[in-house]
Amino acid sequence: MPSKKMNVVLLPGDGIGPEVMAEASRVLNWMIEHRGVPATVQEFQYGAEAYRLTGAVLPPATEKALQEADAILFGATGGPEFDAIPKVERRRGSLLHIRRTLELYANVRPIVTIPALYEASSLKNRVLQGVDMVIVRELIGGIYFGEPRGIETLPDGQRRGFNTQTYTSSEIRRVARFAFEQARLRKGRVCSVDKANVMESGVLWREEVQALRDAEFQDVELTHMYVDNCAMQIVRAPAQFDVLVTDNIFGDILSDCAAMACGSLGMLPSASLGPAREGGRRSAVYEPVHGSAPDIAGKGIANPLGAILSLAMALRLSLGRPSEADLLEGAVGAALDAGARTSDIREERLPVISCRQMGDAVLRELDRVEPRFEARAEART
Ligand code: IPM
Ligand code: MG
């Protein structure tokens, strides 16, 4: 019996989203054609363009498709056109709203250094060697969503802006559980990051993570770190980390910081995962970390590797195709080894190529590697 087809939804979104998504989409089609990945792919409107055409940032048809998808590939959101949309509508269709409605509590951001890109990194070679960590960021709690929030005018005429950092024990435990489970598949070490020396939410965070570890994950090594120290450790000695678990805002900041180990924010993929539902299916959004980059949008010079590596994560985590994920990551590495460089990772001596040409370079490596890969797979069986 042919296996059931997975339903993959593409949301190119704003800024450079459509450009990088076009390349990820070509790679996905290659996977369907050449590797028999059982997926049907459909693109939906989202963002400023959707608003212009339909009056909604997240039109109902798109919202429905997101609910039914096995995997969502997301391009980017934001930029001047998006900012010009009335706030109520922007909020209603925001990425934060999507994360919240799909319950995407675990955001996974792998930071793996690639020797070919050591030159592009702001850090020294010796610091970059052996870096292979994953940041697990809590994505639907904390100060991003806490109430009360707002800007008020005080009796003396001053204005006061306020947000609330809040976490419940179950919110902390579910993301910590995810991190411990990841660690079991890796080097077995979790570093939990908080600001327990100042914040009560941090005290609770630390206590809950430790209690869960002691009760259910004694085989995993757990350490705790304050976030300020962690920011320093990430640039001082990033190779020390295996799985790093932290809250929403600290994870936002630390993942941008850690990105520089990979040479450019343009390289970074991410997965945002919801709870496993009946039949094992879980909502999942795969998204490059770089954002909409309005300054270079439409120029065809964006780096599509963040989007392409996000597709690799989708192959591994949602589409049940870990071998194809390895194949794709290998092809990206080979393209970089062969000198493919978009402008964000440019290097003297090497020509700068376009977004499309980087897509071509990866496809070329896939075509080249595939027969060998086939032979290896056969040799194994
Ligand atoms: C990220 C981004 C988002 C965030 C923005 C676009 C809301 O910076 O995914 O890291 O802050 O979560
Ligand atoms: Mg961010």
mmCIF file of C-alpha atoms in Angstrom, residues 180-352:
data_model
loop_
_atom_site.group_PDB
_atom_site.id
_atom_site.type_symbol
_atom_site.label_atom_id
_atom_site.label_comp_id
_atom_site.label_asym_id
_atom_site.label_seq_id
_atom_site.Cartn_x
_atom_site.Cartn_y
_atom_site.Cartn_z
ATOM 1 C CA PHE A 180 15.752 16.256 28.125
ATOM 2 C CA GLU A 181 14.360 14.011 25.409
ATOM 3 C CA GLN A 182 16.530 15.788 22.819
ATOM 4 C CA ALA A 183 19.566 15.352 25.063
ATOM 5 C CA ARG A 184 18.964 11.601 25.197
ATOM 6 C CA LEU A 185 19.318 11.528 21.400
ATOM 7 C CA ARG A 186 22.513 13.590 21.569
ATOM 8 C CA LYS A 187 25.320 13.899 24.107
ATOM 9 C CA GLY A 188 23.049 13.658 27.130
ATOM 10 C CA ARG A 189 23.680 17.125 28.550
ATOM 11 C CA VAL A 190 21.237 19.954 29.231
ATOM 12 C CA CYS A 191 22.147 23.458 30.341
ATOM 13 C CA SER A 192 19.132 25.387 31.628
ATOM 14 C CA VAL A 193 19.397 29.167 31.395
ATOM 15 C CA ASP A 194 17.534 31.650 33.602
ATOM 16 C CA LYS A 195 17.946 34.792 35.690
ATOM 17 C CA ALA A 196 17.117 33.212 39.038
ATOM 18 C CA ASN A 197 19.383 35.623 40.893
ATOM 19 C CA VAL A 198 16.954 38.456 40.117
ATOM 20 C CA MET A 199 13.614 37.093 38.857
ATOM 21 C CA GLU A 200 11.048 34.938 40.656
ATOM 22 C CA SER A 201 10.029 33.412 37.329
ATOM 23 C CA GLY A 202 13.677 32.365 37.055
ATOM 24 C CA VAL A 203 13.660 30.793 40.524
ATOM 25 C CA LEU A 204 10.606 28.756 39.560
ATOM 26 C CA TRP A 205 12.185 27.863 36.213
ATOM 27 C CA ARG A 206 15.289 26.495 37.884
ATOM 28 C CA GLU A 207 13.366 24.546 40.537
ATOM 29 C CA GLU A 208 10.977 22.951 38.060
ATOM 30 C CA VAL A 209 13.670 21.962 35.552
ATOM 31 C CA GLN A 210 15.759 20.408 38.334
ATOM 32 C CA ALA A 211 12.754 18.586 39.838
ATOM 33 C CA LEU A 212 11.799 17.078 36.482
ATOM 34 C CA ARG A 213 15.349 15.944 35.876
ATOM 35 C CA ASP A 214 15.598 14.335 39.318
ATOM 36 C CA ALA A 215 12.256 12.569 38.901
ATOM 37 C CA GLU A 216 12.478 11.310 35.317
ATOM 38 C CA PHE A 217 15.784 12.080 33.611
ATOM 39 C CA GLN A 218 18.558 11.033 35.971
ATOM 40 C CA ASP A 219 20.538 9.744 33.014
ATOM 41 C CA VAL A 220 20.768 13.303 31.651
ATOM 42 C CA GLU A 221 23.371 15.693 33.042
ATOM 43 C CA LEU A 222 21.770 19.012 34.036
ATOM 44 C CA THR A 223 23.556 22.282 34.751
ATOM 45 C CA HIS A 224 22.119 25.761 35.303
ATOM 46 C CA MET A 225 23.501 29.043 34.047
ATOM 47 C CA TYR A 226 22.492 32.684 34.426
ATOM 48 C CA VAL A 227 21.613 34.225 31.096
ATOM 49 C CA ASP A 228 24.253 36.970 31.224
ATOM 50 C CA ASN A 229 26.975 34.412 31.833
ATOM 51 C CA CYS A 230 25.494 32.219 29.091
ATOM 52 C CA ALA A 231 25.717 35.043 26.542
ATOM 53 C CA MET A 232 29.390 35.322 27.401
ATOM 54 C CA GLN A 233 29.990 31.555 27.319
ATOM 55 C CA ILE A 234 28.371 31.317 23.870
ATOM 56 C CA VAL A 235 30.996 33.621 22.389
ATOM 57 C CA ARG A 236 33.818 32.413 24.657
ATOM 58 C CA ALA A 237 33.471 28.644 24.256
ATOM 59 C CA PRO A 238 30.337 27.557 22.384
ATOM 60 C CA ALA A 239 31.571 23.976 22.002
ATOM 61 C CA GLN A 240 30.807 23.363 25.692
ATOM 62 C CA PHE A 241 27.049 23.190 25.035
ATOM 63 C CA ASP A 242 24.910 20.250 23.963
ATOM 64 C CA VAL A 243 21.243 21.147 24.620
ATOM 65 C CA LEU A 244 20.487 24.583 25.980
ATOM 66 C CA VAL A 245 16.946 25.172 27.278
ATOM 67 C CA THR A 246 15.597 28.585 28.116
ATOM 68 C CA ASP A 247 12.554 30.854 28.137
ATOM 69 C CA ASN A 248 11.035 32.799 25.278
ATOM 70 C CA ILE A 249 12.922 36.092 25.444
ATOM 71 C CA PHE A 250 16.273 34.695 26.551
ATOM 72 C CA GLY A 251 16.041 32.133 23.753
ATOM 73 C CA ASP A 252 15.290 34.885 21.240
ATOM 74 C CA ILE A 253 18.400 36.811 22.243
ATOM 75 C CA LEU A 254 20.793 33.912 22.766
ATOM 76 C CA SER A 255 19.924 32.286 19.447
ATOM 77 C CA ASP A 256 20.835 35.438 17.482
ATOM 78 C CA CYS A 257 24.040 35.609 19.468
ATOM 79 C CA ALA A 258 24.904 31.938 18.859
ATOM 80 C CA ALA A 259 24.108 32.352 15.158
ATOM 81 C CA MET A 260 27.378 34.144 14.572
ATOM 82 C CA ALA A 261 29.210 30.894 15.201
ATOM 83 C CA CYS A 262 27.650 29.717 11.917
ATOM 84 C CA GLY A 263 28.906 32.723 9.991
ATOM 85 C CA SER A 264 25.558 34.412 9.374
ATOM 86 C CA LEU A 265 22.003 34.548 10.627
ATOM 87 C CA GLY A 266 21.170 33.561 7.047
ATOM 88 C CA MET A 267 22.410 30.027 7.729
ATOM 89 C CA LEU A 268 20.153 29.216 10.649
ATOM 90 C CA PRO A 269 17.131 26.919 10.452
ATOM 91 C CA SER A 270 14.500 26.395 13.117
ATOM 92 C CA ALA A 271 11.599 24.156 13.991
ATOM 93 C CA SER A 272 8.680 25.133 16.202
ATOM 94 C CA LEU A 273 6.787 22.143 17.494
ATOM 95 C CA GLY A 274 3.460 21.600 19.202
ATOM 96 C CA PRO A 275 2.323 18.738 21.400
ATOM 97 C CA ALA A 276 1.977 15.297 19.822
ATOM 98 C CA ARG A 277 -1.666 14.703 19.026
ATOM 99 C CA GLU A 278 -3.613 11.574 18.216
ATOM 100 C CA GLY A 279 -1.805 9.446 15.663
ATOM 101 C CA GLY A 280 1.501 11.017 16.677
ATOM 102 C CA ARG A 281 1.028 14.066 14.449
ATOM 103 C CA ARG A 282 2.211 17.389 15.865
ATOM 104 C CA SER A 283 1.867 20.909 14.488
ATOM 105 C CA ALA A 284 5.205 22.079 13.184
ATOM 106 C CA VAL A 285 6.467 25.273 11.612
ATOM 107 C CA TYR A 286 9.885 25.266 9.936
ATOM 108 C CA GLU A 287 11.376 28.677 9.478
ATOM 109 C CA PRO A 288 14.741 30.281 8.785
ATOM 110 C CA VAL A 289 15.764 32.430 11.754
ATOM 111 C CA HIS A 290 16.810 35.446 9.644
ATOM 112 C CA GLY A 291 13.471 37.254 9.339
ATOM 113 C CA SER A 292 12.207 39.446 6.481
ATOM 114 C CA ALA A 293 15.365 41.580 5.880
ATOM 115 C CA PRO A 294 13.477 44.394 4.069
ATOM 116 C CA ASP A 295 16.748 46.121 3.136
ATOM 117 C CA ILE A 296 17.637 43.344 0.686
ATOM 118 C CA ALA A 297 14.146 42.099 -0.217
ATOM 119 C CA GLY A 298 13.446 41.714 -3.932
ATOM 120 C CA LYS A 299 17.111 41.900 -4.886
ATOM 121 C CA GLY A 300 17.610 38.160 -5.217
ATOM 122 C CA ILE A 301 20.689 38.211 -2.999
ATOM 123 C CA ALA A 302 19.320 36.580 0.184
ATOM 124 C CA ASN A 303 20.851 33.377 1.506
ATOM 125 C CA PRO A 304 18.313 30.548 1.049
ATOM 126 C CA LEU A 305 20.298 28.049 3.148
ATOM 127 C CA GLY A 306 18.403 28.878 6.366
ATOM 128 C CA ALA A 307 15.166 27.963 4.565
ATOM 129 C CA ILE A 308 16.712 24.909 2.898
ATOM 130 C CA LEU A 309 18.137 23.640 6.196
ATOM 131 C CA SER A 310 14.716 24.244 7.780
ATOM 132 C CA LEU A 311 13.336 21.893 5.127
ATOM 133 C CA ALA A 312 15.936 19.347 6.253
ATOM 134 C CA MET A 313 14.555 19.667 9.784
ATOM 135 C CA ALA A 314 11.038 19.105 8.406
ATOM 136 C CA LEU A 315 12.216 15.962 6.607
ATOM 137 C CA ARG A 316 13.657 14.683 9.869
ATOM 138 C CA LEU A 317 11.003 15.753 12.364
ATOM 139 C CA SER A 318 7.685 15.769 10.468
ATOM 140 C CA LEU A 319 8.067 13.838 7.228
ATOM 141 C CA GLY A 320 9.757 10.768 8.707
ATOM 142 C CA ARG A 321 12.718 10.988 6.328
ATOM 143 C CA PRO A 322 15.907 11.297 8.403
ATOM 144 C CA SER A 323 18.064 9.872 5.574
ATOM 145 C CA GLU A 324 16.841 12.580 3.210
ATOM 146 C CA ALA A 325 17.542 15.167 5.917
ATOM 147 C CA ASP A 326 21.133 13.870 6.144
ATOM 148 C CA LEU A 327 21.377 13.873 2.365
ATOM 149 C CA LEU A 328 20.221 17.487 2.161
ATOM 150 C CA GLU A 329 22.512 18.695 4.931
ATOM 151 C CA GLY A 330 25.351 16.913 3.181
ATOM 152 C CA ALA A 331 24.493 18.656 -0.101
ATOM 153 C CA VAL A 332 24.484 22.059 1.608
ATOM 154 C CA GLY A 333 27.905 21.282 3.113
ATOM 155 C CA ALA A 334 29.211 20.167 -0.274
ATOM 156 C CA ALA A 335 27.900 23.315 -2.006
ATOM 157 C CA LEU A 336 29.709 25.443 0.573
ATOM 158 C CA ASP A 337 32.867 23.354 0.248
ATOM 159 C CA ALA A 338 32.705 23.927 -3.498
ATOM 160 C CA GLY A 339 32.740 27.686 -2.831
ATOM 161 C CA ALA A 340 29.083 28.682 -3.132
ATOM 162 C CA ARG A 341 28.693 31.967 -1.224
ATOM 163 C CA THR A 342 25.830 34.438 -1.040
ATOM 164 C CA SER A 343 26.774 37.962 0.005
ATOM 165 C CA ASP A 344 26.113 37.460 3.744
ATOM 166 C CA ILE A 345 28.817 34.756 3.863
ATOM 167 C CA ARG A 346 31.068 36.257 1.215
ATOM 168 C CA GLU A 347 34.741 35.572 1.251
ATOM 169 C CA GLU A 348 37.571 37.253 -0.647
ATOM 170 C CA ARG A 349 38.640 35.152 -3.639
ATOM 171 C CA LEU A 350 35.161 33.607 -4.030
ATOM 172 C CA PRO A 351 32.475 35.015 -6.319
ATOM 173 C CA VAL A 352 29.248 36.153 -4.665
#
